[in-house]
Amino acid sequence: MNEQYLMQYISYHLHTFVRKYSNTGDLASSFCARIEFDDAPIGNEIFQTFFSVCKDLTKPVYLTVNNQITYACTTVQDGYFVIGPVRFTSTVYLKHHITNEQWNLSWIATVPFCEFSDLTKDILLTYNLCHSDIIDENALLMSNCINLDAEKEIRKYYSELIFENREYGKTHNPYDQEIREFTSIENGDLEQLKRSHEEDYPGEIGTLAKDPLRHTKNLAIVNITLASRAAIRGGLLSEISFSLSDSYIQKIEACEDIPTIIHLFRTAEYHYAQMVHDLNSEKAGTAEKDTNPHINKCKDYVFSHLHGKITVQEIADELCLNANYLSELFKKCEHISLTKFIQKEKISLAKNLLIYSHYSYIEIATYLGYSSQSHLGKQFKEETGYTMRKYRETYGMKDFIW
């Protein structure tokens, strides 16, 4: 393995030092792409500090200093790599830590920031290139970051909560109400969704945070997440569903009043239900029901590959049929050519994207496997009588009142 190249790669990636130590603890080499960056006094003794604090260095180890900067150490073929110092953009709990009072604030300000995940990827890359036993991210987190006291506190709190609920007769709302709520979204049944919201129970919603505002935001995020998955099960494309979920959740995170948050997550549920309802309406009018298994499998293939270029030959190969035979069979059963059916389904999906997303016309064309925006635009105009711009302006994003 070219260790020198790996050291340089990591240094350029994280903008910090990478040191190589021998098995006896002697500094073998050091590299930092930032010429002006001066390491702290502990830099020269960092490897000895790892040994004194962490004891076992057979697996990758993190060490935080003053809860501000972090180093990482891992074994390589004939020694050790030490990466750092870095600062993380968000707080991370680390098991191994020391205090050093020699550093001043002006020096700490020069230490580069990085995402915790970036340092993790580099340390795992280094270890796994040099060892036959593979360590994954979960194992690394368990040995360095997981606060086992937190798990004990959860078990303790759970026992106390169960006792308290029994003592005061508290119960949660029934699970079957939740089933009805999200099944109605999966089926695109707006009336059933409304009825599920109107159900009344003496139980309570679980406490998701001590602060009422944070509790309501968490509740909204849970509901929108469940609604997005229900809509996907109902046939909505996952990319559309996830994008809509992101939009609502980001808006909710910015809210500072509870009534608006409740309104937004209820609106999101109706939004998803309406989208599934519209999809079901479109599918119901596309063709007669048939019992031919080849036709059903052919349609399933089309529906699951609308995001790319589809050819009759590809479908025939998937079904182990002759392409000409499949085309004739489809035309006989559906009274429409297979090529035209594919085009109609792609246009239906394009209509959905124009109504419910903010994707540009070229992004929609690329997503649907068209060679150009003009190619899609021509077929869209033939099928709907609208240009894509006019269709979006006419129908746009719908508002859902509950």
Short mmCIF file of C-alpha atoms in Angstrom, two decimals:
data_model
loop_
_atom_site.label_atom_id
_atom_site.label_comp_id
_atom_site.label_asym_id
_atom_site.label_seq_id
_atom_site.Cartn_x
_atom_site.Cartn_y
_atom_site.Cartn_z
CA MET A 1 0.00 0.00 0.00
CA ASN A 2 1.24 3.50 -0.84
CA GLU A 3 1.10 5.01 2.66
CA GLN A 4 2.59 8.32 1.59
CA TYR A 5 -0.20 8.88 -0.92
CA LEU A 6 -2.82 7.92 1.67
CA MET A 7 -1.35 10.40 4.17
CA GLN A 8 -1.45 13.16 1.56
CA TYR A 9 -5.00 12.26 0.50
CA ILE A 10 -6.31 12.45 4.07
CA SER A 11 -4.41 15.65 4.81
CA TYR A 12 -5.85 17.41 1.76
CA HIS A 13 -9.31 16.06 2.59
CA LEU A 14 -9.33 17.16 6.25
CA HIS A 15 -6.78 20.03 6.00
CA THR A 16 -4.78 18.75 8.96
CA PHE A 17 -1.78 16.65 10.02
CA VAL A 18 -1.34 12.95 9.32
CA ARG A 19 1.50 11.31 11.26
CA LYS A 20 3.00 7.85 10.89
CA TYR A 21 4.49 6.21 14.01
CA SER A 22 6.50 3.00 14.21
CA ASN A 23 5.46 0.07 16.40
CA THR A 24 7.91 1.36 19.03
CA GLY A 25 6.21 4.76 19.11
CA ASP A 26 8.82 6.72 17.16
CA LEU A 27 7.64 9.34 14.65
CA ALA A 28 8.40 7.95 11.19
CA SER A 29 6.88 10.62 8.96
CA SER A 30 4.47 13.52 9.01
CA PHE A 31 2.50 15.41 6.37
CA CYS A 32 0.28 18.48 6.41
CA ALA A 33 -0.89 20.14 3.20
CA ARG A 34 -1.40 23.43 5.04
CA ILE A 35 2.11 24.85 5.17
CA GLU A 36 1.19 27.67 7.57
CA PHE A 37 -0.65 25.40 10.01
CA ASP A 38 1.32 24.92 13.24
CA ASP A 39 0.37 22.05 15.51
CA ALA A 40 -0.11 22.56 19.25
CA PRO A 41 2.49 21.45 21.84
CA ILE A 42 0.64 18.18 22.31
CA GLY A 43 1.11 17.38 18.62
CA ASN A 44 4.59 15.95 19.17
CA GLU A 45 3.44 13.82 22.09
CA ILE A 46 0.01 12.88 20.77
CA PHE A 47 0.86 9.23 20.17
CA GLN A 48 2.11 8.76 23.74
CA THR A 49 -1.06 10.49 24.93
CA PHE A 50 -3.17 7.97 23.01
CA PHE A 51 -1.31 5.10 24.69
CA SER A 52 -1.65 6.55 28.17
CA VAL A 53 -5.36 7.38 27.84
CA CYS A 54 -6.78 4.70 25.56
CA LYS A 55 -4.63 1.67 26.48
CA ASP A 56 -5.87 -0.48 23.56
CA LEU A 57 -4.96 0.83 20.10
CA THR A 58 -5.61 -2.36 18.14
CA LYS A 59 -8.83 -0.75 16.81
CA PRO A 60 -9.40 2.85 15.64
CA VAL A 61 -9.67 5.31 18.52
CA TYR A 62 -10.78 8.94 18.85
CA LEU A 63 -9.32 11.30 21.45
CA THR A 64 -10.80 14.71 22.22
CA VAL A 65 -8.82 17.48 23.93
CA ASN A 66 -10.64 20.07 26.05
CA ASN A 67 -13.84 18.87 24.34
CA GLN A 68 -12.85 21.15 21.47
CA ILE A 69 -10.50 19.34 19.11
CA THR A 70 -10.12 15.69 18.13
CA TYR A 71 -7.41 13.31 16.98
CA ALA A 72 -7.90 9.80 15.56
CA CYS A 73 -5.45 6.90 15.72
CA THR A 74 -5.43 3.55 13.91
CA THR A 75 -2.98 0.74 13.27
CA VAL A 76 -1.47 0.28 9.82
CA GLN A 77 0.82 -2.45 8.47
CA ASP A 78 3.94 -1.63 10.49
CA GLY A 79 2.85 1.08 12.88
CA TYR A 80 0.15 3.68 13.47
CA PHE A 81 -1.49 6.63 11.73
CA VAL A 82 -2.56 9.61 13.83
CA ILE A 83 -4.90 12.08 12.11
CA GLY A 84 -5.64 15.53 13.50
CA PRO A 85 -6.31 17.91 15.04
CA VAL A 86 -9.78 18.74 13.70
CA ARG A 87 -12.90 20.38 15.08
CA PHE A 88 -16.39 19.07 14.40
CA THR A 89 -19.22 21.18 13.07
CA SER A 90 -21.60 19.63 15.62
CA THR A 91 -21.18 18.21 19.12
CA VAL A 92 -20.06 14.57 19.33
CA TYR A 93 -19.73 12.60 22.56
CA LEU A 94 -16.38 10.77 22.73
CA LYS A 95 -15.34 8.34 25.45
CA HIS A 96 -11.64 9.23 25.48
CA HIS A 97 -10.72 12.79 26.44
CA ILE A 98 -7.99 14.82 28.11
CA THR A 99 -7.50 18.40 29.29
CA ASN A 100 -4.65 20.61 28.12
CA GLU A 101 -4.32 24.14 29.48
CA GLN A 102 -1.36 25.16 27.29
CA TRP A 103 -3.49 26.02 24.29
CA ASN A 104 -4.79 29.49 23.65
CA LEU A 105 -7.97 30.47 21.86
CA SER A 106 -6.15 32.05 18.94
CA TRP A 107 -4.47 28.73 18.09
CA ILE A 108 -7.68 26.71 18.46
CA ALA A 109 -9.33 29.06 15.94
CA THR A 110 -6.85 27.83 13.29
CA VAL A 111 -7.83 24.16 13.68
CA PRO A 112 -9.90 23.09 10.66
CA PHE A 113 -13.55 22.12 10.88
CA CYS A 114 -14.88 18.92 9.36
CA GLU A 115 -17.93 16.72 9.59
CA PHE A 116 -17.61 13.86 12.06
CA SER A 117 -18.59 11.52 9.23
CA ASP A 118 -15.61 12.70 7.13
CA LEU A 119 -13.07 11.80 9.80
CA THR A 120 -14.88 8.50 10.35
CA LYS A 121 -14.69 7.61 6.65
CA ASP A 122 -10.97 8.37 6.51
CA ILE A 123 -10.11 6.40 9.63
CA LEU A 124 -12.16 3.42 8.43
CA LEU A 125 -10.54 3.62 5.00
CA THR A 126 -7.08 3.57 6.58
CA TYR A 127 -7.82 0.65 8.91
CA ASN A 128 -9.66 -1.51 6.38
CA LEU A 129 -6.96 -1.08 3.72
CA CYS A 130 -4.42 -2.53 6.14
CA HIS A 131 -6.37 -5.34 7.83
CA SER A 132 -8.22 -8.46 6.76
CA ASP A 133 -10.84 -8.02 9.48
CA ILE A 134 -13.28 -5.34 8.40
CA ILE A 135 -14.55 -2.72 10.84
CA ASP A 136 -17.75 -0.90 9.93
CA GLU A 137 -19.04 2.45 11.11
CA ASN A 138 -21.36 0.93 13.71
CA ALA A 139 -18.50 -0.93 15.40
CA LEU A 140 -16.40 2.24 15.40
CA LEU A 141 -19.18 4.24 17.02
CA MET A 142 -19.84 1.57 19.63
CA SER A 143 -16.21 1.56 20.77
CA ASN A 144 -15.72 5.33 20.72
CA CYS A 145 -18.94 7.31 20.88
CA ILE A 146 -21.84 5.43 22.42
CA ASN A 147 -22.60 6.57 25.95
CA LEU A 148 -23.76 3.38 27.66
CA ASP A 149 -24.99 5.43 30.61
CA ALA A 150 -27.62 6.87 28.31
CA GLU A 151 -28.98 3.38 27.65
CA LYS A 152 -29.17 2.73 31.38
CA GLU A 153 -31.02 6.02 31.88
CA ILE A 154 -33.52 5.06 29.17
CA ARG A 155 -34.26 1.72 30.85
CA LYS A 156 -34.66 3.48 34.20
CA TYR A 157 -36.95 6.13 32.74
CA TYR A 158 -39.00 3.45 30.96
CA SER A 159 -39.58 1.56 34.22
CA GLU A 160 -40.56 4.76 36.03
CA LEU A 161 -42.89 5.80 33.21
CA ILE A 162 -44.67 2.44 33.16
CA PHE A 163 -45.20 2.67 36.92
CA GLU A 164 -46.41 6.26 36.72
CA ASN A 165 -48.85 5.53 33.90
CA ARG A 166 -50.34 2.62 35.82
CA GLU A 167 -50.54 4.68 39.00
CA TYR A 168 -52.47 7.50 37.34
CA GLY A 169 -54.37 5.41 34.79
CA LYS A 170 -52.67 7.01 31.76
CA THR A 171 -52.87 5.24 28.40
CA HIS A 172 -51.81 6.00 24.84
CA ASN A 173 -54.25 6.34 21.96
CA PRO A 174 -55.04 2.97 20.31
CA TYR A 175 -52.83 1.68 17.53
CA ASP A 176 -55.79 0.79 15.32
CA GLN A 177 -56.60 4.49 14.92
CA GLU A 178 -53.11 5.03 13.53
CA ILE A 179 -53.60 2.11 11.15
CA ARG A 180 -56.81 3.65 9.82
CA GLU A 181 -55.18 7.06 9.47
CA PHE A 182 -52.22 5.95 7.39
CA THR A 183 -54.09 3.27 5.46
CA SER A 184 -56.40 6.02 4.24
CA ILE A 185 -53.33 7.87 2.89
CA GLU A 186 -52.04 4.68 1.26
CA ASN A 187 -55.42 4.23 -0.45
CA GLY A 188 -55.86 7.90 -1.31
CA ASP A 189 -59.11 7.93 0.68
CA LEU A 190 -59.65 11.54 1.76
CA GLU A 191 -62.97 10.88 3.49
CA GLN A 192 -61.54 8.04 5.57
CA LEU A 193 -58.60 10.24 6.52
CA LYS A 194 -61.00 12.92 7.71
CA ARG A 195 -62.99 10.39 9.76
CA SER A 196 -59.81 9.03 11.37
CA HIS A 197 -58.88 12.56 12.48
CA GLU A 198 -62.31 13.04 14.00
CA GLU A 199 -62.06 9.92 16.20
CA ASP A 200 -61.97 10.67 19.91
CA TYR A 201 -60.15 8.64 22.59
CA PRO A 202 -59.45 9.16 26.29
CA GLY A 203 -55.79 8.21 25.85
CA GLU A 204 -52.84 10.53 25.21
CA ILE A 205 -50.16 11.00 22.60
CA GLY A 206 -46.73 9.99 23.90
CA THR A 207 -44.44 12.71 25.23
CA LEU A 208 -41.76 13.29 22.58
CA ALA A 209 -39.99 16.17 24.38
CA LYS A 210 -40.36 18.07 27.64
CA ASP A 211 -40.67 21.39 25.83
CA PRO A 212 -44.20 21.65 24.31
CA LEU A 213 -42.97 23.29 21.09
CA ARG A 214 -40.27 20.66 20.56
CA HIS A 215 -42.79 17.92 21.40
CA THR A 216 -45.17 19.19 18.70
CA LYS A 217 -42.39 19.47 16.13
CA ASN A 218 -41.28 15.90 16.85
CA LEU A 219 -44.87 14.70 16.60
CA ALA A 220 -45.22 16.46 13.25
CA ILE A 221 -42.00 14.91 11.92
CA VAL A 222 -43.15 11.43 12.94
CA ASN A 223 -46.56 11.89 11.30
CA ILE A 224 -45.12 13.29 8.07
CA THR A 225 -42.57 10.47 7.89
CA LEU A 226 -45.28 7.82 8.32
CA ALA A 227 -47.50 9.61 5.79
CA SER A 228 -44.70 9.74 3.21
CA ARG A 229 -44.11 5.99 3.53
CA ALA A 230 -47.84 5.29 3.30
CA ALA A 231 -48.01 7.33 0.08
CA ILE A 232 -45.09 5.37 -1.39
CA ARG A 233 -46.91 2.13 -0.61
CA GLY A 234 -49.88 3.68 -2.40
CA GLY A 235 -47.86 4.14 -5.58
CA LEU A 236 -46.30 7.59 -5.21
CA LEU A 237 -42.72 7.75 -6.44
CA SER A 238 -40.30 7.76 -3.53
CA GLU A 239 -38.38 10.78 -4.84
CA ILE A 240 -41.56 12.88 -4.92
CA SER A 241 -42.65 11.62 -1.51
CA PHE A 242 -39.29 12.26 0.17
CA SER A 243 -38.95 15.71 -1.39
CA LEU A 244 -42.39 16.72 -0.16
CA SER A 245 -41.54 15.36 3.29
CA ASP A 246 -38.33 17.40 3.37
CA SER A 247 -40.23 20.54 2.39
CA TYR A 248 -42.83 20.21 5.14
CA ILE A 249 -40.32 19.20 7.84
CA GLN A 250 -37.98 22.11 7.08
CA LYS A 251 -40.92 24.51 7.25
CA ILE A 252 -42.03 22.98 10.56
CA GLU A 253 -38.54 23.30 12.02
CA ALA A 254 -38.68 27.04 11.33
CA CYS A 255 -42.07 27.46 13.04
CA GLU A 256 -42.30 28.88 16.53
CA ASP A 257 -46.01 28.43 17.26
CA ILE A 258 -47.83 25.17 17.93
CA PRO A 259 -51.09 25.83 16.00
CA THR A 260 -49.17 26.43 12.76
CA ILE A 261 -47.16 23.22 13.24
CA ILE A 262 -50.33 21.18 13.78
CA HIS A 263 -51.91 22.75 10.71
CA LEU A 264 -48.85 21.97 8.58
CA PHE A 265 -48.55 18.29 9.44
CA ARG A 266 -52.30 17.72 9.03
CA THR A 267 -52.11 19.52 5.68
CA ALA A 268 -49.20 17.26 4.69
CA GLU A 269 -51.32 14.15 5.36
CA TYR A 270 -54.12 15.45 3.12
CA HIS A 271 -51.54 16.46 0.53
CA TYR A 272 -50.19 12.90 0.37
CA ALA A 273 -53.68 11.37 0.32
CA GLN A 274 -54.71 13.65 -2.55
CA MET A 275 -51.62 12.74 -4.56
CA VAL A 276 -52.31 9.00 -4.17
CA HIS A 277 -55.97 9.62 -5.01
CA ASP A 278 -54.95 11.40 -8.22
CA LEU A 279 -52.62 8.56 -9.17
CA ASN A 280 -55.35 5.99 -8.62
CA SER A 281 -57.76 8.01 -10.76
CA GLU A 282 -55.24 8.18 -13.59
CA LYS A 283 -54.53 4.44 -13.48
CA ALA A 284 -58.23 3.58 -13.37
CA GLY A 285 -58.79 5.30 -16.69
CA THR A 286 -55.79 4.04 -18.61
CA ALA A 287 -56.97 0.58 -19.65
CA GLU A 288 -59.42 -2.21 -19.14
CA LYS A 289 -58.68 -4.78 -16.47
CA ASP A 290 -57.15 -7.91 -17.92
CA THR A 291 -56.26 -11.35 -16.68
CA ASN A 292 -53.30 -12.08 -18.95
CA PRO A 293 -50.25 -12.54 -16.67
CA HIS A 294 -47.86 -11.33 -19.37
CA ILE A 295 -49.72 -8.05 -19.68
CA ASN A 296 -49.79 -7.53 -15.92
CA LYS A 297 -46.07 -8.21 -15.64
CA CYS A 298 -45.43 -5.92 -18.60
CA LYS A 299 -47.32 -3.08 -16.89
CA ASP A 300 -45.51 -3.69 -13.62
CA TYR A 301 -42.20 -3.38 -15.43
CA VAL A 302 -43.27 -0.11 -17.07
CA PHE A 303 -44.53 1.40 -13.80
CA SER A 304 -41.29 0.54 -11.99
CA HIS A 305 -38.99 1.87 -14.76
CA LEU A 306 -40.69 5.14 -15.67
CA HIS A 307 -37.63 7.04 -14.42
CA GLY A 308 -35.50 5.77 -17.29
CA LYS A 309 -35.52 4.89 -20.97
CA ILE A 310 -37.78 1.88 -21.66
CA THR A 311 -37.74 -0.23 -24.84
CA VAL A 312 -40.07 -3.02 -25.90
CA GLN A 313 -37.05 -5.29 -26.31
CA GLU A 314 -35.99 -4.73 -22.68
CA ILE A 315 -39.45 -5.63 -21.43
CA ALA A 316 -39.60 -8.70 -23.67
CA ASP A 317 -36.20 -9.87 -22.42
CA GLU A 318 -37.36 -9.40 -18.82
CA LEU A 319 -40.47 -11.52 -19.50
CA CYS A 320 -38.56 -14.05 -21.65
CA LEU A 321 -40.83 -13.32 -24.63
CA ASN A 322 -40.34 -12.42 -28.25
CA ALA A 323 -40.59 -8.64 -28.69
CA ASN A 324 -42.96 -8.84 -31.68
CA TYR A 325 -45.19 -11.32 -29.86
CA LEU A 326 -45.34 -9.09 -26.78
CA SER A 327 -46.23 -6.04 -28.89
CA GLU A 328 -49.04 -7.88 -30.68
CA LEU A 329 -50.38 -9.37 -27.43
CA PHE A 330 -50.38 -6.00 -25.69
CA LYS A 331 -52.18 -4.29 -28.60
CA LYS A 332 -54.79 -7.06 -28.67
CA CYS A 333 -55.49 -6.90 -24.92
CA GLU A 334 -55.16 -3.15 -24.30
CA HIS A 335 -56.23 -1.68 -27.66
CA ILE A 336 -53.13 0.52 -27.57
CA SER A 337 -49.56 -0.14 -28.66
CA LEU A 338 -47.02 -0.88 -25.95
CA THR A 339 -44.88 2.04 -27.11
CA LYS A 340 -47.85 4.40 -26.85
CA PHE A 341 -48.72 3.00 -23.41
CA ILE A 342 -45.19 3.73 -22.17
CA GLN A 343 -45.45 7.26 -23.54
CA LYS A 344 -48.83 7.86 -21.87
CA GLU A 345 -47.54 6.65 -18.49
CA LYS A 346 -44.46 8.84 -18.74
CA ILE A 347 -46.65 11.83 -19.59
CA SER A 348 -48.90 11.03 -16.60
CA LEU A 349 -45.86 11.04 -14.35
CA ALA A 350 -44.63 14.27 -15.94
CA LYS A 351 -48.02 15.86 -15.14
CA ASN A 352 -47.65 14.72 -11.54
CA LEU A 353 -44.17 16.21 -11.30
CA LEU A 354 -45.33 19.48 -12.82
CA ILE A 355 -48.18 19.76 -10.30
CA TYR A 356 -46.47 18.61 -7.13
CA SER A 357 -42.78 19.44 -7.52
CA HIS A 358 -40.55 22.39 -8.34
CA TYR A 359 -38.25 20.41 -10.65
CA SER A 360 -37.23 22.26 -13.80
CA TYR A 361 -38.45 21.02 -17.19
CA ILE A 362 -35.01 19.70 -18.11
CA GLU A 363 -34.76 17.87 -14.75
CA ILE A 364 -38.14 16.22 -15.37
CA ALA A 365 -37.11 15.22 -18.90
CA THR A 366 -33.83 13.74 -17.65
CA TYR A 367 -35.57 11.93 -14.78
CA LEU A 368 -38.02 10.31 -17.23
CA GLY A 369 -35.26 9.16 -19.56
CA TYR A 370 -35.86 11.60 -22.42
CA SER A 371 -32.93 12.66 -24.57
CA SER A 372 -33.94 16.33 -24.34
CA GLN A 373 -36.49 18.71 -22.87
CA SER A 374 -37.88 19.42 -26.34
CA HIS A 375 -38.51 15.70 -26.94
CA LEU A 376 -40.61 15.47 -23.79
CA GLY A 377 -42.26 18.81 -24.53
CA LYS A 378 -43.40 17.63 -27.95
CA GLN A 379 -44.94 14.41 -26.60
CA PHE A 380 -46.48 16.29 -23.67
CA LYS A 381 -48.18 18.76 -26.02
CA GLU A 382 -49.48 15.92 -28.21
CA GLU A 383 -50.91 14.07 -25.21
CA THR A 384 -52.37 16.94 -23.17
CA GLY A 385 -52.78 19.89 -25.52
CA TYR A 386 -50.66 21.97 -23.10
CA THR A 387 -47.05 23.01 -23.08
CA MET A 388 -45.35 21.97 -19.85
CA ARG A 389 -45.13 25.61 -18.76
CA LYS A 390 -48.84 26.22 -19.39
CA TYR A 391 -49.80 23.01 -17.59
CA ARG A 392 -47.79 23.99 -14.49
CA GLU A 393 -49.20 27.52 -14.53
CA THR A 394 -52.76 26.19 -14.85
CA TYR A 395 -52.68 23.45 -12.21
CA GLY A 396 -49.60 24.25 -10.16
CA MET A 397 -49.16 23.21 -6.54
CA LYS A 398 -52.51 22.48 -4.92
CA ASP A 399 -53.58 23.81 -1.55
CA PHE A 400 -55.16 21.35 0.85
CA ILE A 401 -57.57 22.59 3.49
CA TRP A 402 -58.57 20.30 6.33
#
